[in-house]
mmCIF file of C-alpha atoms and ligand atoms in Angstrom:
data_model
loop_
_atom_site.group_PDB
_atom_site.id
_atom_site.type_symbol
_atom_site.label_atom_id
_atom_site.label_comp_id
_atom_site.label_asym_id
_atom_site.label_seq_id
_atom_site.Cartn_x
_atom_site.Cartn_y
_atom_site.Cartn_z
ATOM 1 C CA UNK A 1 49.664 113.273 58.337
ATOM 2 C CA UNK A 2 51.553 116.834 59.353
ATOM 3 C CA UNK A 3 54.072 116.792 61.753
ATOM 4 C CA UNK A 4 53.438 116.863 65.305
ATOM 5 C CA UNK A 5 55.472 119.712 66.724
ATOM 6 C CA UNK A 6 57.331 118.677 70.204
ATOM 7 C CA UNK A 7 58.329 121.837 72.078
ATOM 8 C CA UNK A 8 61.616 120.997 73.605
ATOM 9 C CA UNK A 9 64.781 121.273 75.730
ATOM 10 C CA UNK A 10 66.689 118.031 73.719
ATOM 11 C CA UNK A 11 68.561 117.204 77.249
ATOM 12 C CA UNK A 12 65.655 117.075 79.150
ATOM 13 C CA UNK A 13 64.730 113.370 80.766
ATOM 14 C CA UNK A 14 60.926 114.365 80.073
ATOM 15 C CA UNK A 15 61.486 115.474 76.777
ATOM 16 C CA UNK A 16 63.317 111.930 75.928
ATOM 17 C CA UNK A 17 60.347 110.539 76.845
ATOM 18 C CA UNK A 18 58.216 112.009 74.346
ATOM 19 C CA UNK A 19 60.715 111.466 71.467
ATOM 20 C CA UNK A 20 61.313 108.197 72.336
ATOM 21 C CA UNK A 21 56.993 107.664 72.030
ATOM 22 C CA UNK A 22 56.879 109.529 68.637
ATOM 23 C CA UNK A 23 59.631 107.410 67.093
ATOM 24 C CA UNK A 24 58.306 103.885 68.443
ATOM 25 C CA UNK A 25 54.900 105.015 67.175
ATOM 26 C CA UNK A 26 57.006 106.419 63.611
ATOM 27 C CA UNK A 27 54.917 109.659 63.968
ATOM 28 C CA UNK A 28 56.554 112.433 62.188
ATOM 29 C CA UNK A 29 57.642 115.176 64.215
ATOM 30 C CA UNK A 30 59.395 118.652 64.121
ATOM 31 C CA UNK A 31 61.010 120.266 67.242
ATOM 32 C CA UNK A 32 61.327 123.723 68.480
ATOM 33 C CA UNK A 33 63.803 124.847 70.919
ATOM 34 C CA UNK A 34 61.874 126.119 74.524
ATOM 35 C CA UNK A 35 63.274 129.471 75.340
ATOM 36 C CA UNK A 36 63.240 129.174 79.154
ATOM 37 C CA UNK A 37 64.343 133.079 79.748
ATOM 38 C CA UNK A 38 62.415 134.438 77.224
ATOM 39 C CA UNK A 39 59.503 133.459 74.635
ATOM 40 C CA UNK A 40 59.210 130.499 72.302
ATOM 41 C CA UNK A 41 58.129 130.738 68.954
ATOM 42 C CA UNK A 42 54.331 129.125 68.694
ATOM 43 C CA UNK A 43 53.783 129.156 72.277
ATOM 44 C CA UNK A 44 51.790 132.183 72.106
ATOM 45 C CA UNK A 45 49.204 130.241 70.577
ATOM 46 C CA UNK A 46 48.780 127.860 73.396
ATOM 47 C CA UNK A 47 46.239 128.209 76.152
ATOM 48 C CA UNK A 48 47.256 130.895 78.411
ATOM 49 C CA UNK A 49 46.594 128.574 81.447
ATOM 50 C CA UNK A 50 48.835 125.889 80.403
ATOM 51 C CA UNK A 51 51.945 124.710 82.485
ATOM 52 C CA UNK A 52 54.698 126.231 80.521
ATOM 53 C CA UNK A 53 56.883 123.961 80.950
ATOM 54 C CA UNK A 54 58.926 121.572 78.283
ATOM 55 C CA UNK A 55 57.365 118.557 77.008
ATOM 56 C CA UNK A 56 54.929 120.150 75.267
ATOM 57 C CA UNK A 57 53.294 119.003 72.242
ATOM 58 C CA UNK A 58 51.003 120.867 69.511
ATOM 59 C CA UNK A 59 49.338 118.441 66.882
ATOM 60 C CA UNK A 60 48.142 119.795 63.808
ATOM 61 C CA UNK A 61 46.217 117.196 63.039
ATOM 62 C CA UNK A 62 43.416 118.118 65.986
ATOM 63 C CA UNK A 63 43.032 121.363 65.370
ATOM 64 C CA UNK A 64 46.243 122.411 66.983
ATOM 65 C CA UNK A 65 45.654 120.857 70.307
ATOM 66 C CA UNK A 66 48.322 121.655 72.703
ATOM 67 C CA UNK A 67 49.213 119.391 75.366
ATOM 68 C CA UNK A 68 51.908 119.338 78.269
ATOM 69 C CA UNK A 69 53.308 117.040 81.137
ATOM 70 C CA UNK A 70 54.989 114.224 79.548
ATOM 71 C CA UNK A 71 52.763 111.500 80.560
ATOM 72 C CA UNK A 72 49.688 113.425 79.757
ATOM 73 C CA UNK A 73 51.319 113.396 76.087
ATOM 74 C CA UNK A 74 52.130 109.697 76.146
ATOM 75 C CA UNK A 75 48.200 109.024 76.757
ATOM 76 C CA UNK A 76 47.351 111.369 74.265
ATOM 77 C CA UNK A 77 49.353 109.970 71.576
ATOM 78 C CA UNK A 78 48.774 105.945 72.680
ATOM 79 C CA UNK A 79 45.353 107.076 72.147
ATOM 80 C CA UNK A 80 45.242 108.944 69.631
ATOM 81 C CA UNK A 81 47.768 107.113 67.416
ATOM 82 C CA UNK A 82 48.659 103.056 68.039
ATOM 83 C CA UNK A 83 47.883 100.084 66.492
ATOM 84 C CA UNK A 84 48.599 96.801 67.775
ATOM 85 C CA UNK A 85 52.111 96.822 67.495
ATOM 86 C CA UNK A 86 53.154 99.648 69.312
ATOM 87 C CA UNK A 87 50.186 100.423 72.095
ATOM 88 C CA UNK A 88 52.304 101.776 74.943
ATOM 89 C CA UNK A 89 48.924 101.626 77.147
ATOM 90 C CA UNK A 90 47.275 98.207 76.893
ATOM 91 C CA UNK A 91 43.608 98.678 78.034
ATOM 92 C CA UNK A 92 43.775 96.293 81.002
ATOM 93 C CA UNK A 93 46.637 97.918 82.544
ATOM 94 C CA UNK A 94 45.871 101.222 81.420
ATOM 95 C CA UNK A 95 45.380 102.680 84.990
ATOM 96 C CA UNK A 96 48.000 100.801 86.624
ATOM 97 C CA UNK A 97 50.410 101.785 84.262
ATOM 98 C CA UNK A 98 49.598 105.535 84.292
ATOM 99 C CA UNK A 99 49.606 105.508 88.288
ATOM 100 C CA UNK A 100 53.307 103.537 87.698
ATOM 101 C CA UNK A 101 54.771 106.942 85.373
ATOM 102 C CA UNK A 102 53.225 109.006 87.264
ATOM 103 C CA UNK A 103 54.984 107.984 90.716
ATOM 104 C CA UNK A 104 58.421 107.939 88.682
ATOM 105 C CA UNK A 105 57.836 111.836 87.388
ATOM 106 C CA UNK A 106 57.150 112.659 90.818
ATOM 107 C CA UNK A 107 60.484 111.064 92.202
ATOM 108 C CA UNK A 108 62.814 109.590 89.504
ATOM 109 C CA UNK A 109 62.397 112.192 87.357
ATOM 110 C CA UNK A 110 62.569 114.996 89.917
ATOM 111 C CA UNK A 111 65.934 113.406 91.856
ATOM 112 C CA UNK A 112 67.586 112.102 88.772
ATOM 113 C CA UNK A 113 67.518 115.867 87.517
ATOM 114 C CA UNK A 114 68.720 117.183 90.485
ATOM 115 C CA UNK A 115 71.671 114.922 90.706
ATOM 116 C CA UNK A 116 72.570 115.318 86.836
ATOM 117 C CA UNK A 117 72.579 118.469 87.363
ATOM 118 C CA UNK A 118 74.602 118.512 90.237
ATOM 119 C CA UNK A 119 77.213 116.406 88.294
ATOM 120 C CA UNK A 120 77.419 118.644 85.413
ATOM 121 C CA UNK A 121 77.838 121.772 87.627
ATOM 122 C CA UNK A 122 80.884 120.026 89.155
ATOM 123 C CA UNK A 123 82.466 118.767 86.160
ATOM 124 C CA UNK A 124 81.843 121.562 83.410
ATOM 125 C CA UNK A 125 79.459 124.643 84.827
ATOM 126 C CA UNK A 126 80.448 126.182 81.240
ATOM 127 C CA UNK A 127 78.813 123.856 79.071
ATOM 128 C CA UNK A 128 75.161 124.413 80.946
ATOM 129 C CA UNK A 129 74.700 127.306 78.410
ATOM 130 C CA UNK A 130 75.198 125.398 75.537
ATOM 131 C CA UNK A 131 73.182 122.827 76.530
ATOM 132 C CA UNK A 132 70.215 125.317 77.187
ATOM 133 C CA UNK A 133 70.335 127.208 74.321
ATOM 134 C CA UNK A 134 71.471 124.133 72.131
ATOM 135 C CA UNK A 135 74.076 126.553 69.901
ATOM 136 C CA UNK A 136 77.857 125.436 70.023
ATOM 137 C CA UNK A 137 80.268 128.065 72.911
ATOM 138 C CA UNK A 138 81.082 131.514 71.840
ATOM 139 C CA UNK A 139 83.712 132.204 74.173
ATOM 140 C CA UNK A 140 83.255 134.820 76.438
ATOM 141 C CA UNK A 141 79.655 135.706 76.393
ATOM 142 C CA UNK A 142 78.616 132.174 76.528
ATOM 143 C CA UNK A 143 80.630 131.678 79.599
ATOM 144 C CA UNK A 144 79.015 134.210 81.369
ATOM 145 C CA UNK A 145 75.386 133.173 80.058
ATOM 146 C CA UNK A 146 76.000 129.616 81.301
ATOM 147 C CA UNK A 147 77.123 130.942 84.663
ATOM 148 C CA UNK A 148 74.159 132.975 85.162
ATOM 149 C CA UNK A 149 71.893 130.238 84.242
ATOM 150 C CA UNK A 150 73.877 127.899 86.823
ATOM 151 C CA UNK A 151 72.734 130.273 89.248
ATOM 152 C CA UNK A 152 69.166 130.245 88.349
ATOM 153 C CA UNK A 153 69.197 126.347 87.995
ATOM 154 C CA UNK A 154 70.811 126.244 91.700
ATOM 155 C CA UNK A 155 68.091 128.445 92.974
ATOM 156 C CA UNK A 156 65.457 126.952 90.919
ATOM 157 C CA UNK A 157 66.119 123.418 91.542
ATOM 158 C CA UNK A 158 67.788 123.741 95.325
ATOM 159 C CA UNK A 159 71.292 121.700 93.952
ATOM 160 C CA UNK A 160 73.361 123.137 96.925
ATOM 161 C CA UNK A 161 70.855 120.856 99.250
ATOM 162 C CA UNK A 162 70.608 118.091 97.385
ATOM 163 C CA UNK A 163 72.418 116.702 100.797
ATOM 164 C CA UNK A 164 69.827 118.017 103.271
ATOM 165 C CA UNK A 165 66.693 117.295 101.455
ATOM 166 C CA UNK A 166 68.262 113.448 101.393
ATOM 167 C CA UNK A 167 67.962 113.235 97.670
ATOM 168 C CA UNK A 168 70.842 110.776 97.579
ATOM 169 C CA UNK A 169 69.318 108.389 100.329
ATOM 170 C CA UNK A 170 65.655 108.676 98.577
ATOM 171 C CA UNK A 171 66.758 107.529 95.370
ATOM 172 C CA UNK A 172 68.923 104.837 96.557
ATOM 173 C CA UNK A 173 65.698 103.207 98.461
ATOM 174 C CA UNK A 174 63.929 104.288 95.060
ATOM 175 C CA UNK A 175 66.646 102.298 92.910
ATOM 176 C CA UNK A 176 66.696 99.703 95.158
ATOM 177 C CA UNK A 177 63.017 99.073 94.904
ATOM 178 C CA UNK A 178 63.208 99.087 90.963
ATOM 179 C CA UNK A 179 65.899 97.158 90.729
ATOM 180 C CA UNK A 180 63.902 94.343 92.404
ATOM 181 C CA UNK A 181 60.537 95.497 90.126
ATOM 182 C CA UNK A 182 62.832 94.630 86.820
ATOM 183 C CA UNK A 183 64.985 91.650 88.475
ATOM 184 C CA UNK A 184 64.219 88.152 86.325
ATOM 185 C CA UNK A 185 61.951 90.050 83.996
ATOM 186 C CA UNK A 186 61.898 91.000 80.213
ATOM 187 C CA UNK A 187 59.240 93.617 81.059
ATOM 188 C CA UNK A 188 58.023 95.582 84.021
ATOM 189 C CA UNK A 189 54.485 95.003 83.117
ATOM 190 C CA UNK A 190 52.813 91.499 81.684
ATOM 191 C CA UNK A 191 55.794 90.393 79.354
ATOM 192 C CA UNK A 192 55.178 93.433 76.929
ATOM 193 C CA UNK A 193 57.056 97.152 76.312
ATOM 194 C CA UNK A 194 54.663 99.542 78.282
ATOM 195 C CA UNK A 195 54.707 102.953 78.775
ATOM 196 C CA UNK A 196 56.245 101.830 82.067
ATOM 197 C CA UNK A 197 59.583 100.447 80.673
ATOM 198 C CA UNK A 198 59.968 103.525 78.339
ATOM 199 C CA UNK A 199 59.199 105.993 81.390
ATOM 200 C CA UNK A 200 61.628 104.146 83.838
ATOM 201 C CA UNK A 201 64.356 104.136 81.148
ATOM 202 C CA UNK A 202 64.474 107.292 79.874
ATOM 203 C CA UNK A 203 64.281 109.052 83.576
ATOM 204 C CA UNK A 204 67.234 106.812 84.608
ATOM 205 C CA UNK A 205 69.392 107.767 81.980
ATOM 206 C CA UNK A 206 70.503 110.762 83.932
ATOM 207 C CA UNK A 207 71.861 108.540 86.556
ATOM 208 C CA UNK A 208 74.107 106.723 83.903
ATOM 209 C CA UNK A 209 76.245 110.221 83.992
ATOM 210 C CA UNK A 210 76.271 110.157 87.788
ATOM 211 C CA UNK A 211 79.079 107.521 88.732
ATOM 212 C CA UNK A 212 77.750 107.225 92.170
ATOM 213 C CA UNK A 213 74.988 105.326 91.119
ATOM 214 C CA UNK A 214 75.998 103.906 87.832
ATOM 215 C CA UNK A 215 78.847 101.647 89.019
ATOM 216 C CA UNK A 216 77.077 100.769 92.398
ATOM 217 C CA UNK A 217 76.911 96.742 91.691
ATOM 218 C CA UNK A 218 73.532 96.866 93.791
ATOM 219 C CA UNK A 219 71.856 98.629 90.797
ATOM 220 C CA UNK A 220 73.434 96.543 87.642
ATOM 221 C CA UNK A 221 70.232 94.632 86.819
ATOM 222 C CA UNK A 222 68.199 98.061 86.647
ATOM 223 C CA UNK A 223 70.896 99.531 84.421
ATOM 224 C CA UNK A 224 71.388 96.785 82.174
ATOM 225 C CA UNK A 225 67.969 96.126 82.116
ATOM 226 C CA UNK A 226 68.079 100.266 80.734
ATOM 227 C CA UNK A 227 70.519 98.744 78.508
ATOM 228 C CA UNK A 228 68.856 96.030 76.984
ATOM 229 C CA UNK A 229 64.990 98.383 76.704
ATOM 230 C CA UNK A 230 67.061 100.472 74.478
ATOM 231 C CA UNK A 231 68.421 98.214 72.191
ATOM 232 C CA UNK A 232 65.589 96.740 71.700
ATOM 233 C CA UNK A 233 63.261 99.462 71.521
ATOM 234 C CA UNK A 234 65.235 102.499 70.602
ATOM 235 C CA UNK A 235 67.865 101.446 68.854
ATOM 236 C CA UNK A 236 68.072 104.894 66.951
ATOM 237 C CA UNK A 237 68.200 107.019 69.593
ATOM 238 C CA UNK A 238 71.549 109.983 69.998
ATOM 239 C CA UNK A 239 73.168 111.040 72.365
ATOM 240 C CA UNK A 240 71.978 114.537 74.125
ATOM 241 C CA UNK A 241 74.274 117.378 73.850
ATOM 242 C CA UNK A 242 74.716 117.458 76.995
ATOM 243 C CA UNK A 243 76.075 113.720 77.190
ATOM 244 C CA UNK A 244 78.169 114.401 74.561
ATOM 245 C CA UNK A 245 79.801 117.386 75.886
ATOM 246 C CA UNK A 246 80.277 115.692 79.290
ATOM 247 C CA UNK A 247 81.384 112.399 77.530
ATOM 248 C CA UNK A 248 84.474 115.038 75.880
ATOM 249 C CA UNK A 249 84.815 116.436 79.055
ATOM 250 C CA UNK A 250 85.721 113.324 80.741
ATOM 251 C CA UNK A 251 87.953 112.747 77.892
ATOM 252 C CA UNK A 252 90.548 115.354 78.681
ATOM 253 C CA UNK A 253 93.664 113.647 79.857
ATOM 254 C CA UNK A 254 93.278 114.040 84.064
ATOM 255 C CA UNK A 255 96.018 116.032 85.528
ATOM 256 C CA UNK A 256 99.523 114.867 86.020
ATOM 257 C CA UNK A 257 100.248 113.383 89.665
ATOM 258 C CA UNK A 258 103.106 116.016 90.407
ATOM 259 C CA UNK A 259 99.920 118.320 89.647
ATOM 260 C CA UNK A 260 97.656 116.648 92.027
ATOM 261 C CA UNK A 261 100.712 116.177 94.350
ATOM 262 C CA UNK A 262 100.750 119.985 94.279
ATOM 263 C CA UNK A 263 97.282 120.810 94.840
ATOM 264 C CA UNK A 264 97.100 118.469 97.721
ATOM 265 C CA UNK A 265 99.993 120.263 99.690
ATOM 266 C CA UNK A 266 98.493 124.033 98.585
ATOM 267 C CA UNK A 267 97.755 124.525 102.165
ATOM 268 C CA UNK A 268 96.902 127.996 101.114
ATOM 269 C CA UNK A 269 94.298 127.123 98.629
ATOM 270 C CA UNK A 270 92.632 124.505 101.379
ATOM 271 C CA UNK A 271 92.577 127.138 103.926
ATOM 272 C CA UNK A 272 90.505 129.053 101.808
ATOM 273 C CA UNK A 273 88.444 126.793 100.491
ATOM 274 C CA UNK A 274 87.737 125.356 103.988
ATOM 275 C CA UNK A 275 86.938 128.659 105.717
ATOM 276 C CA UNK A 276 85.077 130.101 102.510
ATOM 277 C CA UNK A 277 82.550 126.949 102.316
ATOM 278 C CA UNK A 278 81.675 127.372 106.192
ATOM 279 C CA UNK A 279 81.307 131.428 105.741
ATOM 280 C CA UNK A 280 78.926 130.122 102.816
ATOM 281 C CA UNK A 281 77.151 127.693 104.656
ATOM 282 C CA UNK A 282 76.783 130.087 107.731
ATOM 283 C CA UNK A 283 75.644 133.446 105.443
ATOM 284 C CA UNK A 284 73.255 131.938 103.597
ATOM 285 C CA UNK A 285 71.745 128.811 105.947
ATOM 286 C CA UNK A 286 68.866 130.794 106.556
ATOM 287 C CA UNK A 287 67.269 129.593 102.774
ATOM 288 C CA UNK A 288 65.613 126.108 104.004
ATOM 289 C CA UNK A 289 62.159 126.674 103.255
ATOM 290 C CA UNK A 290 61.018 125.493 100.261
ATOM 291 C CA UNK A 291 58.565 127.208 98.212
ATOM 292 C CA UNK A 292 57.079 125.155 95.544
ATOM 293 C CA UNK A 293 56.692 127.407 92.053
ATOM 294 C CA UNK A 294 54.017 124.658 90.938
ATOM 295 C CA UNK A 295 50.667 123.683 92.524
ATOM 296 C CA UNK A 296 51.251 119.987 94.503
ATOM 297 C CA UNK A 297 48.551 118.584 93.347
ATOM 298 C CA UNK A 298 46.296 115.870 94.819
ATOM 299 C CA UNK A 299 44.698 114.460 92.121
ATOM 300 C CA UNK A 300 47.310 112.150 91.287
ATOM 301 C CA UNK A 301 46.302 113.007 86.799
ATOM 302 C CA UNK A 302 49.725 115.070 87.087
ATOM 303 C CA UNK A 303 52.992 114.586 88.261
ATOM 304 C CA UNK A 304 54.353 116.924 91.284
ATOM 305 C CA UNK A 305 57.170 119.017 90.690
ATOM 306 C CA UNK A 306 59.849 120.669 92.508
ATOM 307 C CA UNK A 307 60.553 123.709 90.701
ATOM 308 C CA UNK A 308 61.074 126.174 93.925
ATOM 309 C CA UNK A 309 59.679 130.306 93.235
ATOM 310 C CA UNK A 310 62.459 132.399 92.599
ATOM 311 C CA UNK A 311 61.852 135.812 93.653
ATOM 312 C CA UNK A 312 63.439 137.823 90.223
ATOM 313 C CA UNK A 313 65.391 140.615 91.499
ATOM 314 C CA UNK A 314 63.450 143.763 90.744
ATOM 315 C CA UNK A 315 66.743 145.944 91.199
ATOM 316 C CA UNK A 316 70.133 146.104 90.102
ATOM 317 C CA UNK A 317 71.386 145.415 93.649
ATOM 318 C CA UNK A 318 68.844 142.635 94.081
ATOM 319 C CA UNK A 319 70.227 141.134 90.993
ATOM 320 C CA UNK A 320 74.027 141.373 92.207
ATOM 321 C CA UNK A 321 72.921 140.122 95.663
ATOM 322 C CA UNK A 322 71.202 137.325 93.706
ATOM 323 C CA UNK A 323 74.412 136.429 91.395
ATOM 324 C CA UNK A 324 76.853 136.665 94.492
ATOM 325 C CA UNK A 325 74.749 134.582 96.201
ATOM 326 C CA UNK A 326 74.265 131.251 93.960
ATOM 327 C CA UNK A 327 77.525 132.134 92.757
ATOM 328 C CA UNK A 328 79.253 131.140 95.930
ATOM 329 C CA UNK A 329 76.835 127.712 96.168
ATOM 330 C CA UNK A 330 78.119 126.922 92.962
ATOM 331 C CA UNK A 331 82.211 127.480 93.506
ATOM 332 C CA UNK A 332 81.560 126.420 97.510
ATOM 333 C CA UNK A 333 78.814 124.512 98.631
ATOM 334 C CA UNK A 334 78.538 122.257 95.134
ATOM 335 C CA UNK A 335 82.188 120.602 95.115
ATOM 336 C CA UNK A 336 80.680 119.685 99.080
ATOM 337 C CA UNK A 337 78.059 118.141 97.670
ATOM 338 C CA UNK A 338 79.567 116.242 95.362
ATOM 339 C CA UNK A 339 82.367 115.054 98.186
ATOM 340 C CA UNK A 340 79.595 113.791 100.406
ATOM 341 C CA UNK A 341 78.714 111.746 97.553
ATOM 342 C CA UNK A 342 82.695 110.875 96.932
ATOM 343 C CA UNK A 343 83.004 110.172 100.522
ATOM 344 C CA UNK A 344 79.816 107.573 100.042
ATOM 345 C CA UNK A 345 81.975 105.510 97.266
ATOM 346 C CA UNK A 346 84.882 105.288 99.266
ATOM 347 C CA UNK A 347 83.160 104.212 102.422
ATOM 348 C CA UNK A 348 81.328 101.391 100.151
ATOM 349 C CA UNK A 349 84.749 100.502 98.386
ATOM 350 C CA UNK A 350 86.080 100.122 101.800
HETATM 351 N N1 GSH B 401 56.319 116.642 85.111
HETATM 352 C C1 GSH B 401 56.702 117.386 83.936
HETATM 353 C C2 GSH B 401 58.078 117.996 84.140
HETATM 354 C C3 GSH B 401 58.349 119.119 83.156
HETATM 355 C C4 GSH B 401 59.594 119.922 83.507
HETATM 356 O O1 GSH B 401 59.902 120.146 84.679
HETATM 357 N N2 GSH B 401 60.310 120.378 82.449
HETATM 358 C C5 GSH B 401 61.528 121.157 82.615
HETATM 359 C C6 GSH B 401 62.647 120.519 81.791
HETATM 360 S S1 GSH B 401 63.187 118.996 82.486
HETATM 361 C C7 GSH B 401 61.341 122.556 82.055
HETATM 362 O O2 GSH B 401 60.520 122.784 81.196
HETATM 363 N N3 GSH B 401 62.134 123.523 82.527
HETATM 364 C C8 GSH B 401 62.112 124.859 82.037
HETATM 365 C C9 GSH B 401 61.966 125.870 83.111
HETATM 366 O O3 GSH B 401 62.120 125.502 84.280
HETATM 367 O O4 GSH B 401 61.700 127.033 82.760
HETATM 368 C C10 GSH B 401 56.682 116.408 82.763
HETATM 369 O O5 GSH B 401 56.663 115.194 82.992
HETATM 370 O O6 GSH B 401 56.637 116.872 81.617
#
């Protein structure tokens, strides 16, 4: 059998999903790095009217068929490739099962992504570049790259109203919900691994990253129950670049209290902030709409997705208008975003 080549950005929840598949299944696989500002090697032989968009899979062993959306591929491969060991779509639940991933791409997925990346924007904007383009920092140019494409992921994914669209409050009830779907059970689905355990777990991985959620006790049993799925059934798996540069991030020694101490009483720096975040906020409130880049559909075969138009600046102005803008949301309106959320674990610790 040739390798099945997985188009890919390795961080990606969706991608994860796909790996996970070909390596329970102990397909063999090859991966190719998706260029997301430019073009990817092999993708110009895909059908011109396919979602470009990363999971996507070409087989070589059907004629190069290309498919994309992750649980799309996770049919394709279950039936294309399973014996009785390792079906991830047992005929009797078949529908029920591909309704289940479904409704978690369309929420999970789309909220846990939003909130990692909010997280990582806080914590290390820098290391987005590197993530992306999967090649250790060169310094300089990197940092710029990775700030640029922190703008276009702001703009892209609408992180600087993660608070206003309610994100945080829809995937608490979300979490909630699960947590009860996996409570006293081995499996979501009749005592077996289903596509529906490996879907839920590798789209809540983000959330392990975001402390908010992972050390609320309410959602223990979903997270250990994450745990447990992967021990079990992935037991192989490495950490993403991106958790490993976060997880050295969070390393660093935190700064000393005198340091704190001092930037607590910089009264200056506060004033700034303060007045900067509202003149933010005020400026650039009039960008509520959203504007889907990808067709909602209603035919519940795909997942929705919330991947907003971005209109590409088609002068150099625009593109400095463009840059100031997101550019602010990320050194103003993020760190708010991320305090609402801080303000959250205090009130619960309280
Ligand atoms: N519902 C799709 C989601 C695919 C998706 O949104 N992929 C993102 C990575 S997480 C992507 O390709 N982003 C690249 C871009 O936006 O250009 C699936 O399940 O595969």
């Amino acid at each position: 059998m040739q390798p099945i080549i997985l188009y890919q950005i390795s961080s990606s929840h969706f991608v994860d999903k796909v790996r996970w598949t070909l390596e329970y299944k102990r397909l063999p696989y090859t991966t190719v790095a998706f260029n997301v500002l430019g073009n990817t090697p092999g993708l110009e032989r895909a059908p011109s009217n396919m979602q470009k968009l990363v999971p996507i899979i070409e087989d070589p062993n059907n004629n190069n068929k290309f498919i994309s959306d992750s649980t799309q591929i996770l049919i394709y491969l279950d039936e294309h490739y399973s014996d009785a060991t390792n079906q991830l779509f047992p005929i009797a639940l078949k529908q029920q099962l591909i309704n289940y991933c479904i409704r978690l791409d369309s929420s999970l997925g789309l909220y846990a992504r939003r909130l990692g990346y909010l997280q990582l924007l806080n914590e290390n904007p820098t290391i987005l570049n590197v993530i992306i383009e999967e090649r250790s920092d060169d310094g300089w140019k990197s940092y710029f790259k990775g700030i640029a494409k922190c703008c276009i992921i702001i703009a892209r994914l609408r992180i600087h109203r993660i608070k206003e669209d309610q994100i945080y409050e829809k995937t608490e009830n979300l979490l909630t919900e699960l947590t009860e779907d996996v409570r006293g059970k081995e499996y979501l689905f009749s005592n077996q691994f289903t596509a529906a355990d490996l879907t839920l777990c590798a789209l809540v991985r983000l959330l392990v990253g975001v402390p908010y959620f992972y050390t609320n006790p309410k959602y223990q049993i979903l997270f250990q129950y994450h745990d447990r799925m992967r021990k079990k059934h992935d037991p192989h798996r490495q950490a993403s670049l991106a958790e490993r540069l976060l997880a050295e991030n969070r390393r660093k020694p935190p700064p000393s209290k005198f340091k704190l101490f001092l930037q607590r009483i910089n009264i200056v720096k506060f004033i700034f902030y303060y007045f900067m975040t509202k003149i933010v906020n005020w400026v650039y409130s009039g960008d509520n709409e959203q504007r889907y880049q990808f067709e909602q559909n209603s035919s519940n075969s795909r997942a929705i997705n919330d991947q907003q138009i971005v209109d590409t600046p088609t002068t150099c102005l625009g593109a400095i208008g463009f840059f100031i803008k997101y550019y602010c949301h990320l050194l103003f309106t993020i760190p708010q975003q991320i305090r609402s959320l801080d303000q959250k674990i205090t009130s619960r610790t309280m």
